[in-house]
């Protein structure tokens, strides 16, 4: 009888040990996958910024892209560092930034009007999303809200570099 109890306890310990190893393996695998996603995002951001640097000061390329796209009057979603730099980049172009959209609009001040997505948005030819790594979900939200044409800033930079 003692032998059976001992075998049963050993089997329970072994099962718990194996379950613990599998749990830790899954946790480590998830951490590795998250780190790989972060690395992919950083590499994509780096490629984007390097492409933008090559275009810096080349307002003719932005003009050509937006003319091709049929967007002379735009809005920019995102009043963070990327959005502000993009708006400054467009200052010497024929493209007119009519307004900015930002989730924190009520806390911001700008020479250009700032709206939140909850407000009625004036008509523009396109809205450029100047937020990295979230453009797909933001585009869906904008399209549901107002149906305006949406362009990610990555597409603007990639498209402008072709001119």
PDB file of C-alpha atoms in Angstrom:
ATOM      1  CA  UNK A   1       0.000   0.000   0.000  1.00  0.00           C
ATOM      2  CA  UNK A   2       2.825   2.427   0.861  1.00  0.00           C
ATOM      3  CA  UNK A   3       4.420   1.654  -2.448  1.00  0.00           C
ATOM      4  CA  UNK A   4       1.215   2.646  -4.318  1.00  0.00           C
ATOM      5  CA  UNK A   5       0.949   5.900  -2.350  1.00  0.00           C
ATOM      6  CA  UNK A   6       4.589   6.661  -3.068  1.00  0.00           C
ATOM      7  CA  UNK A   7       4.123   5.942  -6.808  1.00  0.00           C
ATOM      8  CA  UNK A   8       0.972   8.100  -6.863  1.00  0.00           C
ATOM      9  CA  UNK A   9       2.749  11.013  -5.130  1.00  0.00           C
ATOM     10  CA  UNK A  10       5.731  10.705  -7.465  1.00  0.00           C
ATOM     11  CA  UNK A  11       3.406  10.749 -10.486  1.00  0.00           C
ATOM     12  CA  UNK A  12       1.630  13.845  -9.134  1.00  0.00           C
ATOM     13  CA  UNK A  13       4.939  15.627  -8.569  1.00  0.00           C
ATOM     14  CA  UNK A  14       6.161  14.677 -12.015  1.00  0.00           C
ATOM     15  CA  UNK A  15       2.913  15.891 -13.615  1.00  0.00           C
ATOM     16  CA  UNK A  16       3.152  19.188 -11.721  1.00  0.00           C
ATOM     17  CA  UNK A  17       6.783  19.574 -12.728  1.00  0.00           C
ATOM     18  CA  UNK A  18       5.961  18.976 -16.410  1.00  0.00           C
ATOM     19  CA  UNK A  19       2.980  21.349 -16.238  1.00  0.00           C
ATOM     20  CA  UNK A  20       5.235  24.022 -14.710  1.00  0.00           C
ATOM     21  CA  UNK A  21       7.817  23.581 -17.452  1.00  0.00           C
ATOM     22  CA  UNK A  22       5.112  23.851 -20.158  1.00  0.00           C
ATOM     23  CA  UNK A  23       3.631  26.954 -18.510  1.00  0.00           C
ATOM     24  CA  UNK A  24       7.019  28.649 -18.294  1.00  0.00           C
ATOM     25  CA  UNK A  25       7.785  27.677 -21.905  1.00  0.00           C
ATOM     26  CA  UNK A  26       4.524  29.278 -23.084  1.00  0.00           C
ATOM     27  CA  UNK A  27       5.241  32.432 -21.063  1.00  0.00           C
ATOM     28  CA  UNK A  28       8.774  32.691 -22.466  1.00  0.00           C
ATOM     29  CA  UNK A  29       7.508  32.074 -26.002  1.00  0.00           C
ATOM     30  CA  UNK A  30       4.956  34.908 -25.627  1.00  0.00           C
ATOM     31  CA  UNK A  31       7.668  37.262 -24.361  1.00  0.00           C
ATOM     32  CA  UNK A  32       9.896  36.387 -27.319  1.00  0.00           C
ATOM     33  CA  UNK A  33       7.023  36.965 -29.766  1.00  0.00           C
ATOM     34  CA  UNK A  34       6.290  40.367 -28.156  1.00  0.00           C
ATOM     35  CA  UNK A  35       9.959  41.365 -28.368  1.00  0.00           C
ATOM     36  CA  UNK A  36      10.041  40.292 -32.030  1.00  0.00           C
ATOM     37  CA  UNK A  37       6.966  42.475 -32.736  1.00  0.00           C
ATOM     38  CA  UNK A  38       8.687  45.395 -31.016  1.00  0.00           C
ATOM     39  CA  UNK A  39      11.829  44.845 -33.089  1.00  0.00           C
ATOM     40  CA  UNK A  40       9.739  44.696 -36.277  1.00  0.00           C
ATOM     41  CA  UNK A  41       8.015  47.979 -35.334  1.00  0.00           C
ATOM     42  CA  UNK A  42      11.338  49.662 -34.580  1.00  0.00           C
ATOM     43  CA  UNK A  43      12.804  48.509 -37.891  1.00  0.00           C
ATOM     44  CA  UNK A  44       9.720  49.701 -39.781  1.00  0.00           C
ATOM     45  CA  UNK A  45       9.876  53.064 -37.988  1.00  0.00           C
ATOM     46  CA  UNK A  46      13.570  53.384 -38.814  1.00  0.00           C
ATOM     47  CA  UNK A  47      12.954  52.681 -42.527  1.00  0.00           C
ATOM     48  CA  UNK A  48      10.125  55.215 -42.507  1.00  0.00           C
ATOM     49  CA  UNK A  49      12.214  57.939 -40.850  1.00  0.00           C
ATOM     50  CA  UNK A  50      15.170  57.343 -43.169  1.00  0.00           C
ATOM     51  CA  UNK A  51      12.875  57.610 -46.203  1.00  0.00           C
ATOM     52  CA  UNK A  52      11.416  60.826 -44.788  1.00  0.00           C
ATOM     53  CA  UNK A  53      14.888  62.268 -44.190  1.00  0.00           C
ATOM     54  CA  UNK A  54      15.687  61.747 -47.862  1.00  0.00           C
ATOM     55  CA  UNK A  55      12.611  63.821 -48.749  1.00  0.00           C
ATOM     56  CA  UNK A  56      13.248  66.611 -46.252  1.00  0.00           C
ATOM     57  CA  UNK A  57      13.132  69.968 -47.980  1.00  0.00           C
ATOM     58  CA  UNK A  58      11.831  68.465 -51.230  1.00  0.00           C
ATOM     59  CA  UNK A  59       8.379  70.074 -51.190  1.00  0.00           C
ATOM     60  CA  UNK A  60       8.008  69.363 -54.917  1.00  0.00           C
ATOM     61  CA  UNK A  61       7.794  65.648 -54.155  1.00  0.00           C
ATOM     62  CA  UNK A  62       4.980  66.126 -51.654  1.00  0.00           C
ATOM     63  CA  UNK A  63       3.189  68.414 -54.137  1.00  0.00           C
ATOM     64  CA  UNK A  64       3.489  65.758 -56.851  1.00  0.00           C
ATOM     65  CA  UNK A  65       2.189  63.004 -54.582  1.00  0.00           C
ATOM     66  CA  UNK A  66      -0.846  64.935 -53.359  1.00  0.00           C
ATOM     67  CA  UNK A  67      -1.596  66.191 -56.872  1.00  0.00           C
ATOM     68  CA  UNK A  68      -1.513  62.585 -58.103  1.00  0.00           C
ATOM     69  CA  UNK A  69      -3.763  61.576 -55.189  1.00  0.00           C
ATOM     70  CA  UNK A  70      -6.139  64.467 -55.901  1.00  0.00           C
ATOM     71  CA  UNK A  71      -5.804  65.939 -52.435  1.00  0.00           C
ATOM     72  CA  UNK A  72      -5.103  69.658 -52.208  1.00  0.00           C
ATOM     73  CA  UNK A  73      -6.942  70.159 -48.919  1.00  0.00           C
ATOM     74  CA  UNK A  74      -6.153  67.677 -46.179  1.00  0.00           C
ATOM     75  CA  UNK A  75      -6.501  67.075 -42.470  1.00  0.00           C
ATOM     76  CA  UNK A  76      -3.790  65.477 -40.347  1.00  0.00           C
ATOM     77  CA  UNK A  77      -4.710  62.937 -37.685  1.00  0.00           C
ATOM     78  CA  UNK A  78      -2.224  63.147 -34.812  1.00  0.00           C
ATOM     79  CA  UNK A  79      -0.774  66.288 -33.284  1.00  0.00           C
ATOM     80  CA  UNK A  80       2.231  64.542 -31.769  1.00  0.00           C
ATOM     81  CA  UNK A  81       5.824  64.944 -32.893  1.00  0.00           C
ATOM     82  CA  UNK A  82       5.313  63.190 -36.230  1.00  0.00           C
ATOM     83  CA  UNK A  83       2.149  65.138 -37.022  1.00  0.00           C
ATOM     84  CA  UNK A  84       3.734  68.489 -36.156  1.00  0.00           C
ATOM     85  CA  UNK A  85       6.848  67.733 -38.218  1.00  0.00           C
ATOM     86  CA  UNK A  86       4.701  66.635 -41.152  1.00  0.00           C
ATOM     87  CA  UNK A  87       2.625  69.824 -41.008  1.00  0.00           C
ATOM     88  CA  UNK A  88       5.850  71.902 -40.965  1.00  0.00           C
ATOM     89  CA  UNK A  89       7.111  69.869 -43.930  1.00  0.00           C
ATOM     90  CA  UNK A  90       3.978  70.795 -45.882  1.00  0.00           C
ATOM     91  CA  UNK A  91       4.304  74.526 -45.140  1.00  0.00           C
ATOM     92  CA  UNK A  92       6.207  75.134 -48.402  1.00  0.00           C
ATOM     93  CA  UNK A  93       3.853  73.081 -50.551  1.00  0.00           C
ATOM     94  CA  UNK A  94       0.611  73.748 -52.372  1.00  0.00           C
ATOM     95  CA  UNK A  95      -1.122  71.330 -49.998  1.00  0.00           C
ATOM     96  CA  UNK A  96      -3.324  73.064 -47.432  1.00  0.00           C
ATOM     97  CA  UNK A  97      -3.736  71.498 -43.981  1.00  0.00           C
ATOM     98  CA  UNK A  98      -7.280  72.555 -43.103  1.00  0.00           C
ATOM     99  CA  UNK A  99      -7.335  71.073 -39.616  1.00  0.00           C
ATOM    100  CA  UNK A 100      -5.822  68.548 -37.214  1.00  0.00           C
ATOM    101  CA  UNK A 101      -7.631  65.646 -35.564  1.00  0.00           C
ATOM    102  CA  UNK A 102      -6.446  64.402 -32.194  1.00  0.00           C
ATOM    103  CA  UNK A 103      -7.976  62.459 -29.309  1.00  0.00           C
ATOM    104  CA  UNK A 104      -6.722  65.157 -26.938  1.00  0.00           C
ATOM    105  CA  UNK A 105      -7.994  68.089 -29.019  1.00  0.00           C
ATOM    106  CA  UNK A 106      -9.599  69.883 -26.084  1.00  0.00           C
ATOM    107  CA  UNK A 107      -6.206  70.123 -24.337  1.00  0.00           C
ATOM    108  CA  UNK A 108      -4.280  71.412 -27.362  1.00  0.00           C
ATOM    109  CA  UNK A 109      -3.634  74.802 -28.862  1.00  0.00           C
ATOM    110  CA  UNK A 110      -2.567  75.438 -32.442  1.00  0.00           C
ATOM    111  CA  UNK A 111      -2.797  77.991 -35.231  1.00  0.00           C
ATOM    112  CA  UNK A 112      -4.533  75.255 -37.213  1.00  0.00           C
ATOM    113  CA  UNK A 113      -7.973  74.229 -35.883  1.00  0.00           C
ATOM    114  CA  UNK A 114      -7.938  70.973 -33.886  1.00  0.00           C
ATOM    115  CA  UNK A 115     -10.925  68.629 -33.748  1.00  0.00           C
ATOM    116  CA  UNK A 116     -11.601  65.340 -32.047  1.00  0.00           C
ATOM    117  CA  UNK A 117     -13.203  62.473 -33.966  1.00  0.00           C
ATOM    118  CA  UNK A 118     -16.371  62.976 -31.952  1.00  0.00           C
ATOM    119  CA  UNK A 119     -16.932  66.383 -33.581  1.00  0.00           C
ATOM    120  CA  UNK A 120     -18.331  67.081 -37.042  1.00  0.00           C
ATOM    121  CA  UNK A 121     -15.319  67.237 -39.350  1.00  0.00           C
ATOM    122  CA  UNK A 122     -15.239  69.724 -42.227  1.00  0.00           C
ATOM    123  CA  UNK A 123     -14.928  68.227 -45.719  1.00  0.00           C
ATOM    124  CA  UNK A 124     -11.374  67.578 -46.952  1.00  0.00           C
ATOM    125  CA  UNK A 125      -9.914  65.630 -49.860  1.00  0.00           C
ATOM    126  CA  UNK A 126      -8.057  63.250 -47.543  1.00  0.00           C
ATOM    127  CA  UNK A 127      -6.993  62.676 -43.957  1.00  0.00           C
ATOM    128  CA  UNK A 128      -3.352  61.746 -43.384  1.00  0.00           C
ATOM    129  CA  UNK A 129      -2.773  59.588 -40.313  1.00  0.00           C
ATOM    130  CA  UNK A 130       0.458  60.765 -38.701  1.00  0.00           C
ATOM    131  CA  UNK A 131       0.561  58.122 -35.978  1.00  0.00           C
ATOM    132  CA  UNK A 132       2.941  55.194 -36.257  1.00  0.00           C
ATOM    133  CA  UNK A 133       1.924  51.571 -35.682  1.00  0.00           C
ATOM    134  CA  UNK A 134      -1.788  52.320 -35.223  1.00  0.00           C
ATOM    135  CA  UNK A 135      -2.802  53.603 -38.630  1.00  0.00           C
ATOM    136  CA  UNK A 136      -5.026  50.634 -39.563  1.00  0.00           C
ATOM    137  CA  UNK A 137      -7.302  50.881 -36.534  1.00  0.00           C
ATOM    138  CA  UNK A 138      -7.414  54.689 -36.758  1.00  0.00           C
ATOM    139  CA  UNK A 139      -8.246  54.505 -40.491  1.00  0.00           C
ATOM    140  CA  UNK A 140     -11.167  52.175 -39.765  1.00  0.00           C
ATOM    141  CA  UNK A 141     -12.447  54.544 -37.095  1.00  0.00           C
ATOM    142  CA  UNK A 142     -12.204  57.572 -39.418  1.00  0.00           C
ATOM    143  CA  UNK A 143     -13.859  55.757 -42.316  1.00  0.00           C
ATOM    144  CA  UNK A 144     -16.751  54.693 -40.055  1.00  0.00           C
ATOM    145  CA  UNK A 145     -17.111  58.248 -38.749  1.00  0.00           C
ATOM    146  CA  UNK A 146     -16.975  60.336 -41.903  1.00  0.00           C
ATOM    147  CA  UNK A 147     -16.068  58.234 -44.931  1.00  0.00           C
ATOM    148  CA  UNK A 148     -13.275  60.566 -46.059  1.00  0.00           C
ATOM    149  CA  UNK A 149     -10.288  59.165 -47.917  1.00  0.00           C
ATOM    150  CA  UNK A 150      -7.561  58.101 -45.478  1.00  0.00           C
ATOM    151  CA  UNK A 151      -3.811  57.871 -46.159  1.00  0.00           C
ATOM    152  CA  UNK A 152      -1.155  56.704 -43.726  1.00  0.00           C
ATOM    153  CA  UNK A 153       1.902  58.895 -43.418  1.00  0.00           C
ATOM    154  CA  UNK A 154       3.968  55.859 -44.415  1.00  0.00           C
ATOM    155  CA  UNK A 155       2.106  55.763 -47.737  1.00  0.00           C
ATOM    156  CA  UNK A 156       2.663  59.501 -48.246  1.00  0.00           C
ATOM    157  CA  UNK A 157       6.406  59.156 -47.653  1.00  0.00           C
ATOM    158  CA  UNK A 158       6.707  56.005 -49.784  1.00  0.00           C
ATOM    159  CA  UNK A 159       4.582  57.516 -52.551  1.00  0.00           C
ATOM    160  CA  UNK A 160       6.399  60.845 -52.494  1.00  0.00           C
ATOM    161  CA  UNK A 161       9.770  59.161 -52.845  1.00  0.00           C
ATOM    162  CA  UNK A 162       8.679  57.808 -56.226  1.00  0.00           C
ATOM    163  CA  UNK A 163       8.502  61.312 -57.738  1.00  0.00           C
TER     164      UNK A 163
END
